[in-house]
Coordinates of C-alpha atoms and ligand atoms in Angstrom, one line a residue:
M127 CA 0.3 -0.2 0.6
P128 CA 1.4 3.1 -0.7
E129 CA 2.4 5.7 2.3
L130 CA 2.6 9.4 2.4
P131 CA 5.8 9.4 0.4
E132 CA 5.0 7.2 -1.9
V133 CA 1.0 9.6 -2.6
E134 CA 3.5 12.6 -2.5
T135 CA 5.6 11.1 -5.3
V136 CA 3.0 10.5 -7.1
K137 CA 1.3 14.0 -6.6
N138 CA 4.2 15.6 -7.3
V139 CA 5.0 13.3 -10.9
L140 CA 1.5 14.1 -11.7
I141 CA 1.2 17.5 -11.4
P142 CA 3.7 19.0 -14.4
I143 CA 1.1 16.1 -16.4
V144 CA -2.4 17.6 -15.1
K145 CA -1.7 21.1 -14.3
G146 CA -3.3 23.4 -16.9
R147 CA -5.2 21.0 -19.1
K148 CA -8.1 20.6 -19.6
I149 CA -10.6 17.4 -19.4
L150 CA -13.0 17.4 -23.4
D151 CA -14.8 14.2 -21.8
I152 CA -14.3 10.8 -18.6
E153 CA -15.0 7.4 -19.0
I154 CA -16.3 5.4 -15.4
K155 CA -15.2 1.9 -16.4
R156 CA -15.8 0.7 -12.7
R157 CA -18.6 2.2 -11.6
T158 CA -17.3 2.1 -7.4
T159 CA -14.3 4.3 -8.2
I160 CA -16.4 7.1 -7.3
Q161 CA -17.9 8.0 -4.3
G162 CA -21.9 9.5 -5.5
D163 CA -23.3 9.5 -8.6
P164 CA -20.9 9.5 -12.1
V165 CA -23.7 11.3 -13.8
V166 CA -23.0 14.1 -11.1
F167 CA -18.9 13.2 -11.7
I168 CA -19.4 13.4 -15.3
D169 CA -21.0 16.1 -15.8
S170 CA -19.4 19.0 -13.5
L171 CA -15.9 17.7 -13.9
K172 CA -15.9 18.2 -17.6
G173 CA -15.2 20.9 -19.8
E174 CA -13.0 21.9 -16.7
T175 CA -9.3 22.7 -16.3
F176 CA -6.4 21.2 -14.2
N177 CA -5.1 23.6 -11.7
D178 CA -2.2 21.8 -9.3
I179 CA -2.6 19.2 -7.3
S180 CA -2.3 18.8 -3.4
R181 CA -2.2 16.1 -0.2
I182 CA -3.6 15.7 2.8
G183 CA -2.1 12.9 4.9
K184 CA -2.4 10.0 2.3
F185 CA -5.5 12.1 -0.1
L186 CA -4.6 13.3 -3.2
I187 CA -7.1 17.0 -4.1
F188 CA -7.1 18.1 -7.9
H189 CA -7.9 21.6 -7.6
L190 CA -9.3 22.9 -10.7
T191 CA -11.5 25.3 -12.5
N192 CA -14.5 27.0 -11.1
E193 CA -13.6 26.1 -7.0
K194 CA -14.3 22.2 -8.1
V195 CA -11.8 19.5 -6.6
L196 CA -11.8 15.5 -7.4
I197 CA -9.9 13.8 -4.1
S198 CA -8.1 10.4 -4.5
H199 CA -7.4 7.9 -2.3
L200 CA -5.1 4.4 -3.5
R201 CA -5.7 2.4 -0.7
M202 CA -3.9 -0.7 -2.0
E203 CA -3.2 -1.2 -5.3
G204 CA -4.5 2.9 -6.8
K205 CA -2.2 4.2 -10.3
Y206 CA -2.7 6.6 -12.2
Y207 CA -1.0 6.3 -16.2
E208 CA -0.7 8.9 -18.8
F209 CA -1.0 8.3 -21.8
D210 CA -1.2 8.1 -25.8
E211 CA -4.8 8.4 -27.4
D212 CA -3.5 6.1 -29.6
E213 CA -2.0 3.6 -26.8
P214 CA -4.5 1.4 -25.3
D215 CA -5.6 1.9 -22.1
S216 CA -3.8 0.7 -19.1
K217 CA -5.3 -2.7 -17.9
Y218 CA -7.2 -1.6 -14.6
A219 CA -8.2 1.6 -15.9
R220 CA -11.2 2.4 -13.5
V221 CA -11.4 5.6 -14.9
V222 CA -10.1 7.6 -17.5
F223 CA -9.7 11.4 -18.0
H224 CA -9.0 13.0 -21.9
F225 CA -6.6 15.6 -22.6
D226 CA -6.7 18.7 -24.7
N227 CA -4.1 17.8 -25.6
N228 CA -4.4 14.3 -28.2
K229 CA -2.9 12.3 -24.1
K230 CA -5.0 10.3 -21.0
L231 CA -4.9 9.8 -17.5
C232 CA -6.1 6.4 -16.9
Y233 CA -6.5 5.5 -13.2
D234 CA -5.9 1.7 -12.8
D235 CA -6.2 0.3 -9.8
S236 CA -6.4 -4.1 -10.5
R237 CA -7.8 -4.1 -6.7
C238 CA -10.9 -1.9 -6.3
F239 CA -9.9 -0.5 -3.0
G240 CA -9.4 3.3 -4.3
I241 CA -12.2 6.0 -4.2
M242 CA -12.8 9.5 -5.5
I243 CA -15.3 11.6 -4.2
L244 CA -15.8 15.1 -5.9
S245 CA -15.9 18.5 -3.9
S246 CA -15.6 21.8 -3.9
E247 CA -12.4 24.2 -2.3
K248 CA -15.5 25.6 -0.6
E249 CA -15.9 22.4 1.5
Y250 CA -12.8 19.3 1.0
R251 CA -11.9 20.2 4.4
Q252 CA -15.0 19.1 5.7
E253 CA -15.5 15.4 3.8
K254 CA -15.9 12.7 6.2
E255 CA -12.7 11.4 5.4
I256 CA -10.5 14.4 5.5
S257 CA -12.0 16.3 8.1
K258 CA -10.9 13.2 11.1
L259 CA -7.2 13.2 10.0
G260 CA -5.6 14.8 13.1
P261 CA -2.0 16.3 11.5
E262 CA 0.5 15.8 9.4
P263 CA 4.6 15.5 11.8
F264 CA 5.9 18.4 9.1
A265 CA 2.8 20.9 11.9
I266 CA 4.0 20.1 14.3
N267 CA 6.2 21.9 16.4
D268 CA 4.4 20.8 20.4
V269 CA 4.0 17.2 21.8
S270 CA 1.5 17.7 24.3
F271 CA -2.2 17.4 22.9
L272 CA -0.8 14.2 21.8
L273 CA 0.2 13.1 25.6
K274 CA -3.1 15.0 26.6
A275 CA -4.8 12.8 23.8
S276 CA -3.1 9.3 24.9
K277 CA -3.9 10.4 28.5
G278 CA -5.2 7.5 29.9
K279 CA -4.8 5.5 26.7
K280 CA -4.4 1.5 27.0
L281 CA -3.7 0.9 23.0
P282 CA -0.3 0.8 21.6
I283 CA 1.6 3.0 19.8
K284 CA 1.4 1.2 16.7
S285 CA -2.2 1.2 16.3
N286 CA -1.8 4.5 18.0
L287 CA -0.3 6.2 15.4
L288 CA -2.0 4.4 12.4
D289 CA -5.2 5.7 13.3
Q290 CA -4.2 8.8 11.4
S291 CA -6.7 10.3 13.6
L292 CA -4.4 11.7 16.5
M293 CA -1.5 11.9 13.8
T294 CA -1.6 11.5 10.1
G295 CA 1.6 10.0 8.0
L296 CA 2.1 7.4 9.0
G297 CA 1.4 3.5 7.5
N298 CA 2.8 0.2 9.1
I299 CA 6.2 0.8 7.1
Y300 CA 7.9 4.3 8.6
V301 CA 5.2 3.7 11.9
D302 CA 8.5 0.1 12.0
E303 CA 10.1 3.0 10.9
V304 CA 9.8 5.1 13.7
L305 CA 9.3 3.1 16.4
Y306 CA 12.6 1.6 15.7
A307 CA 14.5 5.0 15.3
S308 CA 12.9 6.6 18.8
K309 CA 13.4 2.9 20.5
I310 CA 10.5 2.4 22.2
H311 CA 8.9 -0.4 21.9
P312 CA 5.3 -0.7 19.9
L313 CA 2.8 -2.4 21.8
T314 CA 4.3 0.6 24.5
P315 CA 0.2 1.2 25.8
S316 CA 0.0 4.9 25.2
Y317 CA -0.5 6.8 27.9
A318 CA 2.9 5.2 29.1
V319 CA 5.1 6.6 25.6
T320 CA 6.6 10.2 28.0
K321 CA 7.1 14.1 26.1
K322 CA 11.1 13.5 24.9
E323 CA 9.4 10.1 23.4
W324 CA 6.8 11.5 21.8
E325 CA 8.9 14.5 21.1
L326 CA 11.5 12.4 19.6
I327 CA 8.4 9.4 17.6
V328 CA 7.4 13.5 16.1
K329 CA 11.2 14.5 15.1
N330 CA 12.0 11.0 13.8
A331 CA 9.2 11.4 11.8
K332 CA 9.2 14.0 9.8
T333 CA 13.5 13.0 8.7
I334 CA 12.2 9.2 7.8
L335 CA 9.4 10.9 6.3
T336 CA 11.6 13.6 4.1
T337 CA 14.1 11.1 3.3
A338 CA 11.9 9.0 1.8
I339 CA 10.3 11.6 -0.7
E340 CA 13.4 13.0 -1.3
L341 CA 13.9 9.0 -1.8
G342 CA 10.6 9.1 -4.5
G343 CA 8.8 6.8 -1.6
S344 CA 9.5 3.4 -1.3
T345 CA 8.0 1.1 -4.3
I346 CA 8.0 -1.4 -1.7
K347 CA 5.5 -3.7 -3.9
S348 CA 3.4 -3.5 -7.2
Y349 CA 3.2 0.2 -6.6
H350 CA 5.9 2.7 -9.4
P351 CA 4.1 6.3 -9.7
G352 CA 4.5 7.5 -12.8
K353 CA 6.2 5.5 -15.5
D354 CA 9.8 5.8 -15.6
I355 CA 10.5 6.7 -12.1
D356 CA 11.0 4.1 -9.1
G357 CA 11.4 5.0 -5.6
N358 CA 14.3 3.8 -4.0
F359 CA 14.1 4.2 -0.3
Q360 CA 14.0 0.6 0.1
T361 CA 17.6 0.4 -0.2
R362 CA 17.8 3.1 2.6
I363 CA 14.8 1.1 5.2
K364 CA 16.0 -0.3 8.3
I365 CA 13.3 -2.6 10.0
Y366 CA 11.0 -3.5 8.4
G367 CA 9.9 -6.7 6.8
K368 CA 13.8 -7.4 8.5
S369 CA 11.9 -10.2 11.3
G370 CA 14.9 -12.9 11.6
E371 CA 18.0 -9.5 10.7
E372 CA 20.8 -9.2 12.9
C373 CA 20.3 -5.2 14.6
P374 CA 23.6 -3.5 13.4
E375 CA 22.9 -1.8 16.9
C376 CA 22.9 -3.7 19.5
H377 CA 23.8 -7.3 17.6
S378 CA 20.2 -8.7 18.2
T379 CA 17.9 -10.8 15.6
Y380 CA 14.5 -8.4 14.9
R381 CA 11.4 -10.6 16.2
F382 CA 8.1 -10.4 14.0
I383 CA 5.0 -9.8 15.9
K384 CA 1.8 -8.7 15.4
V385 CA 0.0 -4.9 16.7
G386 CA -4.1 -5.5 15.8
G387 CA -3.5 -7.2 13.7
R388 CA -0.9 -6.1 11.9
G389 CA 2.9 -7.3 10.8
T390 CA 5.1 -5.5 13.3
T391 CA 9.6 -6.3 13.6
F392 CA 11.0 -4.5 16.2
C393 CA 14.0 -5.1 18.0
P394 CA 13.9 -6.7 21.5
K395 CA 16.4 -5.1 22.7
C396 CA 16.9 -1.0 21.6
Q397 CA 13.8 -1.8 21.9
Q398 CA 12.2 -2.8 25.5
K399 CA 8.4 -2.6 26.0
H400 CA 7.3 -0.3 29.1
G401 CA 3.5 0.1 30.6
I402 CA 1.8 -2.0 31.9
P403 CA 1.0 -5.8 31.9
L404 CA 4.7 -7.3 30.8
N405 CA 4.4 -10.1 28.9
V406 CA 7.5 -12.2 29.0
A407 CA 8.5 -15.7 27.9
I408 CA 11.1 -17.8 30.0
T409 CA 12.5 -20.5 28.1
G410 CA 16.3 -22.3 27.5
K411 CA 17.2 -25.8 27.1
I412 CA 16.7 -28.1 30.3
A413 CA 17.8 -27.8 33.6
S414 CA 20.0 -23.5 32.6
G415 CA 17.6 -22.4 35.4
K416 CA 13.9 -21.2 33.8
S417 CA 12.2 -23.1 37.1
T418 CA 13.6 -21.1 39.5
I419 CA 13.7 -17.4 37.6
L420 CA 10.4 -18.1 37.0
E421 CA 10.5 -19.2 40.5
A422 CA 12.1 -15.4 42.0
F423 CA 8.7 -13.7 39.7
K424 CA 6.6 -16.5 42.0
N425 CA 8.2 -14.9 45.4
K426 CA 7.3 -11.7 43.5
G427 CA 3.1 -11.6 43.4
F428 CA 3.6 -12.1 39.8
D429 CA 1.8 -14.8 38.4
V430 CA 3.9 -17.1 36.4
L431 CA 2.0 -20.0 34.4
S432 CA 4.8 -23.0 33.8
C433 CA 3.9 -25.6 30.4
D434 CA 4.7 -28.1 31.6
E435 CA 3.1 -28.3 34.3
V436 CA 0.2 -27.5 32.2
V437 CA 1.1 -30.5 29.9
K438 CA 1.3 -32.2 33.7
N439 CA -2.7 -31.8 33.9
L440 CA -3.7 -31.9 30.8
Y441 CA -1.8 -35.5 30.9
L442 CA -4.2 -36.0 33.6
N443 CA -7.5 -34.8 31.6
K444 CA -10.2 -38.0 29.9
D445 CA -11.0 -35.8 26.8
V446 CA -7.0 -35.1 26.1
S447 CA -6.4 -38.8 26.4
E448 CA -8.7 -40.3 24.6
H449 CA -8.2 -38.1 22.2
I450 CA -4.7 -38.9 22.2
E451 CA -5.2 -42.8 21.9
K452 CA -7.2 -42.1 19.0
L453 CA -5.1 -39.8 17.1
L454 CA -1.8 -41.9 17.5
G455 CA -4.0 -45.4 17.9
I456 CA -2.4 -46.3 21.3
S457 CA -4.3 -47.5 24.5
F458 CA -3.2 -46.2 27.6
N459 CA -4.8 -48.5 30.9
D460 CA -5.5 -45.8 32.5
A461 CA -7.9 -42.4 31.7
K462 CA -5.2 -40.8 31.5
V463 CA -1.9 -40.7 29.7
D464 CA 0.8 -43.2 30.1
K465 CA 3.6 -41.3 29.8
D466 CA 6.0 -44.4 29.5
I467 CA 3.7 -45.5 26.3
L468 CA 3.4 -42.8 25.4
R469 CA 6.9 -41.9 24.9
K470 CA 7.8 -46.2 24.0
H471 CA 5.7 -45.4 21.1
L472 CA 6.5 -41.9 19.7
I473 CA 10.6 -43.7 19.5
E474 CA 9.0 -46.5 17.5
N475 CA 7.7 -44.4 15.4
P476 CA 9.1 -41.1 15.2
K477 CA 6.6 -40.0 12.8
D478 CA 4.2 -38.8 14.7
K479 CA 5.6 -36.7 18.2
K480 CA 4.2 -33.9 14.5
K481 CA 1.0 -34.8 14.6
L482 CA 0.8 -35.1 19.4
E483 CA 2.7 -31.3 19.3
K484 CA 0.3 -30.1 16.7
Y485 CA -3.0 -29.9 19.1
V486 CA -1.1 -30.5 22.2
H487 CA 0.5 -27.6 20.8
G488 CA -2.9 -26.2 20.2
L489 CA -4.3 -26.6 24.1
V490 CA -0.9 -25.3 25.6
R491 CA -1.9 -21.9 23.8
E492 CA -5.6 -21.5 24.6
E493 CA -4.5 -22.1 27.7
V494 CA -1.6 -19.3 27.4
E495 CA -4.2 -17.0 25.9
K496 CA -6.4 -17.9 28.7
F497 CA -4.0 -16.7 31.3
L498 CA -2.7 -13.5 30.0
L499 CA -5.8 -12.8 29.1
T500 CA -7.5 -12.7 33.1
S501 CA -4.6 -11.9 34.8
N502 CA -4.2 -9.1 36.8
S503 CA -0.8 -9.0 38.3
K504 CA 1.7 -6.3 36.2
I505 CA 4.7 -8.8 35.0
R506 CA 2.0 -11.8 34.0
V507 CA 5.1 -14.5 33.3
V508 CA 5.2 -17.8 31.4
E509 CA 8.0 -20.8 31.2
V510 CA 7.4 -22.2 26.8
P511 CA 10.6 -24.6 27.0
L512 CA 9.2 -24.7 22.8
L513 CA 9.0 -21.3 22.6
F514 CA 10.1 -20.9 19.3
E515 CA 9.2 -23.9 18.2
S516 CA 5.6 -23.3 19.0
K517 CA 5.7 -20.0 17.8
F518 CA 4.4 -18.7 21.3
D519 CA 6.7 -15.5 21.1
M520 CA 4.6 -14.1 19.1
M521 CA 2.7 -13.7 22.0
F522 CA 5.3 -11.8 24.6
D523 CA 6.5 -8.2 23.9
T524 CA 9.8 -9.2 26.1
I525 CA 12.0 -13.0 26.6
I526 CA 14.1 -14.2 28.8
V527 CA 16.5 -17.0 27.7
T528 CA 18.6 -18.6 30.4
D529 CA 21.8 -20.0 28.6
I530 CA 23.5 -22.9 29.5
K531 CA 27.4 -24.6 28.5
E532 CA 26.2 -28.1 28.1
E533 CA 28.2 -29.9 30.7
K534 CA 27.2 -27.7 33.0
Q535 CA 23.3 -29.6 31.8
L536 CA 24.8 -32.7 32.6
S537 CA 26.3 -31.8 36.2
L538 CA 22.9 -31.0 37.5
L539 CA 21.3 -33.4 35.0
K540 CA 24.1 -36.4 36.4
N541 CA 21.7 -36.9 39.7
R542 CA 17.9 -37.1 38.0
D543 CA 17.0 -40.8 37.3
G544 CA 18.1 -42.6 34.8
F545 CA 20.4 -39.6 32.5
K546 CA 22.8 -40.7 30.5
S547 CA 25.2 -37.8 27.7
D548 CA 23.4 -39.3 24.5
D549 CA 20.2 -38.4 25.8
L550 CA 21.3 -35.1 25.9
R551 CA 23.1 -34.5 22.9
V552 CA 19.3 -35.5 21.5
I553 CA 16.3 -32.6 23.4
N554 CA 19.7 -30.3 23.2
S555 CA 19.4 -31.1 18.9
N556 CA 15.6 -30.9 18.6
N557 CA 15.1 -27.6 20.3
Q558 CA 16.3 -24.3 19.0
I559 CA 16.5 -22.3 21.6
D560 CA 20.8 -21.1 20.2
Q561 CA 19.3 -20.6 17.3
N562 CA 16.5 -17.6 18.6
K563 CA 19.1 -16.9 20.8
N564 CA 18.9 -13.4 20.0
K565 CA 16.2 -12.5 20.4
A566 CA 15.5 -13.1 24.1
T567 CA 15.7 -9.0 25.5
Y568 CA 17.4 -10.7 28.3
L569 CA 20.3 -13.5 28.6
I570 CA 20.7 -15.6 31.5
S571 CA 24.1 -16.9 31.0
N572 CA 23.3 -19.8 34.5
N573 CA 27.4 -21.2 34.2
S574 CA 29.2 -20.4 37.0
S575 CA 27.6 -20.2 40.1
K576 CA 24.0 -20.5 41.1
E577 CA 24.5 -17.3 44.3
E578 CA 25.6 -15.4 40.7
F579 CA 22.5 -17.4 38.4
N580 CA 20.5 -15.8 41.0
K581 CA 21.5 -11.5 41.5
K582 CA 21.4 -12.3 37.4
C583 CA 17.9 -13.0 38.2
E584 CA 16.9 -10.6 40.8
D585 CA 18.5 -7.4 38.3
V586 CA 16.1 -8.7 35.3
I587 CA 13.2 -9.1 37.5
S588 CA 14.3 -5.2 39.0
K589 CA 15.1 -3.9 35.5
L590 CA 11.5 -5.3 34.5
I591 CA 10.0 -3.7 37.4
S592 CA 11.5 -0.3 36.7
H593 CA 9.4 -0.3 33.2
L594 CA 5.9 -0.4 34.8
D595 CA 5.2 2.7 35.1
Ligands
ZN156 ZN1 19.2 -3.1 18.5

């Protein structure tokens, strides 16, 4: 979808094409592109001449003679193409303007989300879609009104900026860019954004949008302004669409989450979540200290949940055990899952492991979602051994990874019944902690003494508590 810089580029490309051109005729090839009566639309604009084009947010405002105004929003795929009269229309032409210089302008829209509204110089600013837009960052010098409007608002800052009514001009791409540049977590509740941070947001929005406009828009996906102009802002994009890549500032791996349904990329270290609540996941290899830190959170009075415990309880449930019996074609002797029978079956039928995981992960996900939704705790902490494999990482704004070397793991595990070093190698090769530990907000190493590990855990908890204001 074109964003503000792309629309500005379209405007700049279109001005020399349409300025001073008289409209001899208009063809409406798709009725729904026009809001209002198409006959009135044609009658009003036929014979008029384009004076200029301006832009409000992502709306193009065509100013014509006799105080007439045409508002155009490109939405997903709208584009303008200029052709000679003897050339064919573009493939998805919806409205065609025929000019007095033997040229025509096609409004092309493969997905038909774009709209055109006929208005007048007196009224266009009051049109429903335009009147609700907030000011553009370029017009903001004092951020007090942003602070005031966000007071008590829990809406994540990313959703608030996308809404356009507070401030207009940042779409999905540039919101991610601006929040990264401002070091603000996209899920930060709006009320927790400080005056200083609002100043950063506005300042970075100005800089990033200006650079993008100078480079002619970002031309991501299918967007092309005019015939020959291609923007090259794409090379300047630092974070949007780059989840899994490394942050040049801190060398963390960018994470991907959904915020209000929109795909969002952020740096787990540079952009730490502030405000209530914090949804924290703890993950790490077996015996790396996950339970120790979960316990420490619990002792401080925060709500905690262990996914291992959730699974243990699920396995005691009659419906669950019956479902697993049917799923894997086995039978337990009791109305609960017999772990020995299950383990034996999975060793003999390794392919069934995926089937079982898919079913169990679904049930655990429901429990975790319910926990995060109903807990009143300021920090909610969930221990998830397979955080990345199960894609549960999407549910958390903050991730703690406990890190441990294999020899330390073995020394801790050797007291457990019948544990063999070969078992550990299999277990470790099955999890994806090593590939993902750079996605951690906090990486706590558990390779020295117990006291030192406890101290590191306390430090991290204190830091998170300081993020609650
Ligand atoms: Zn970073």
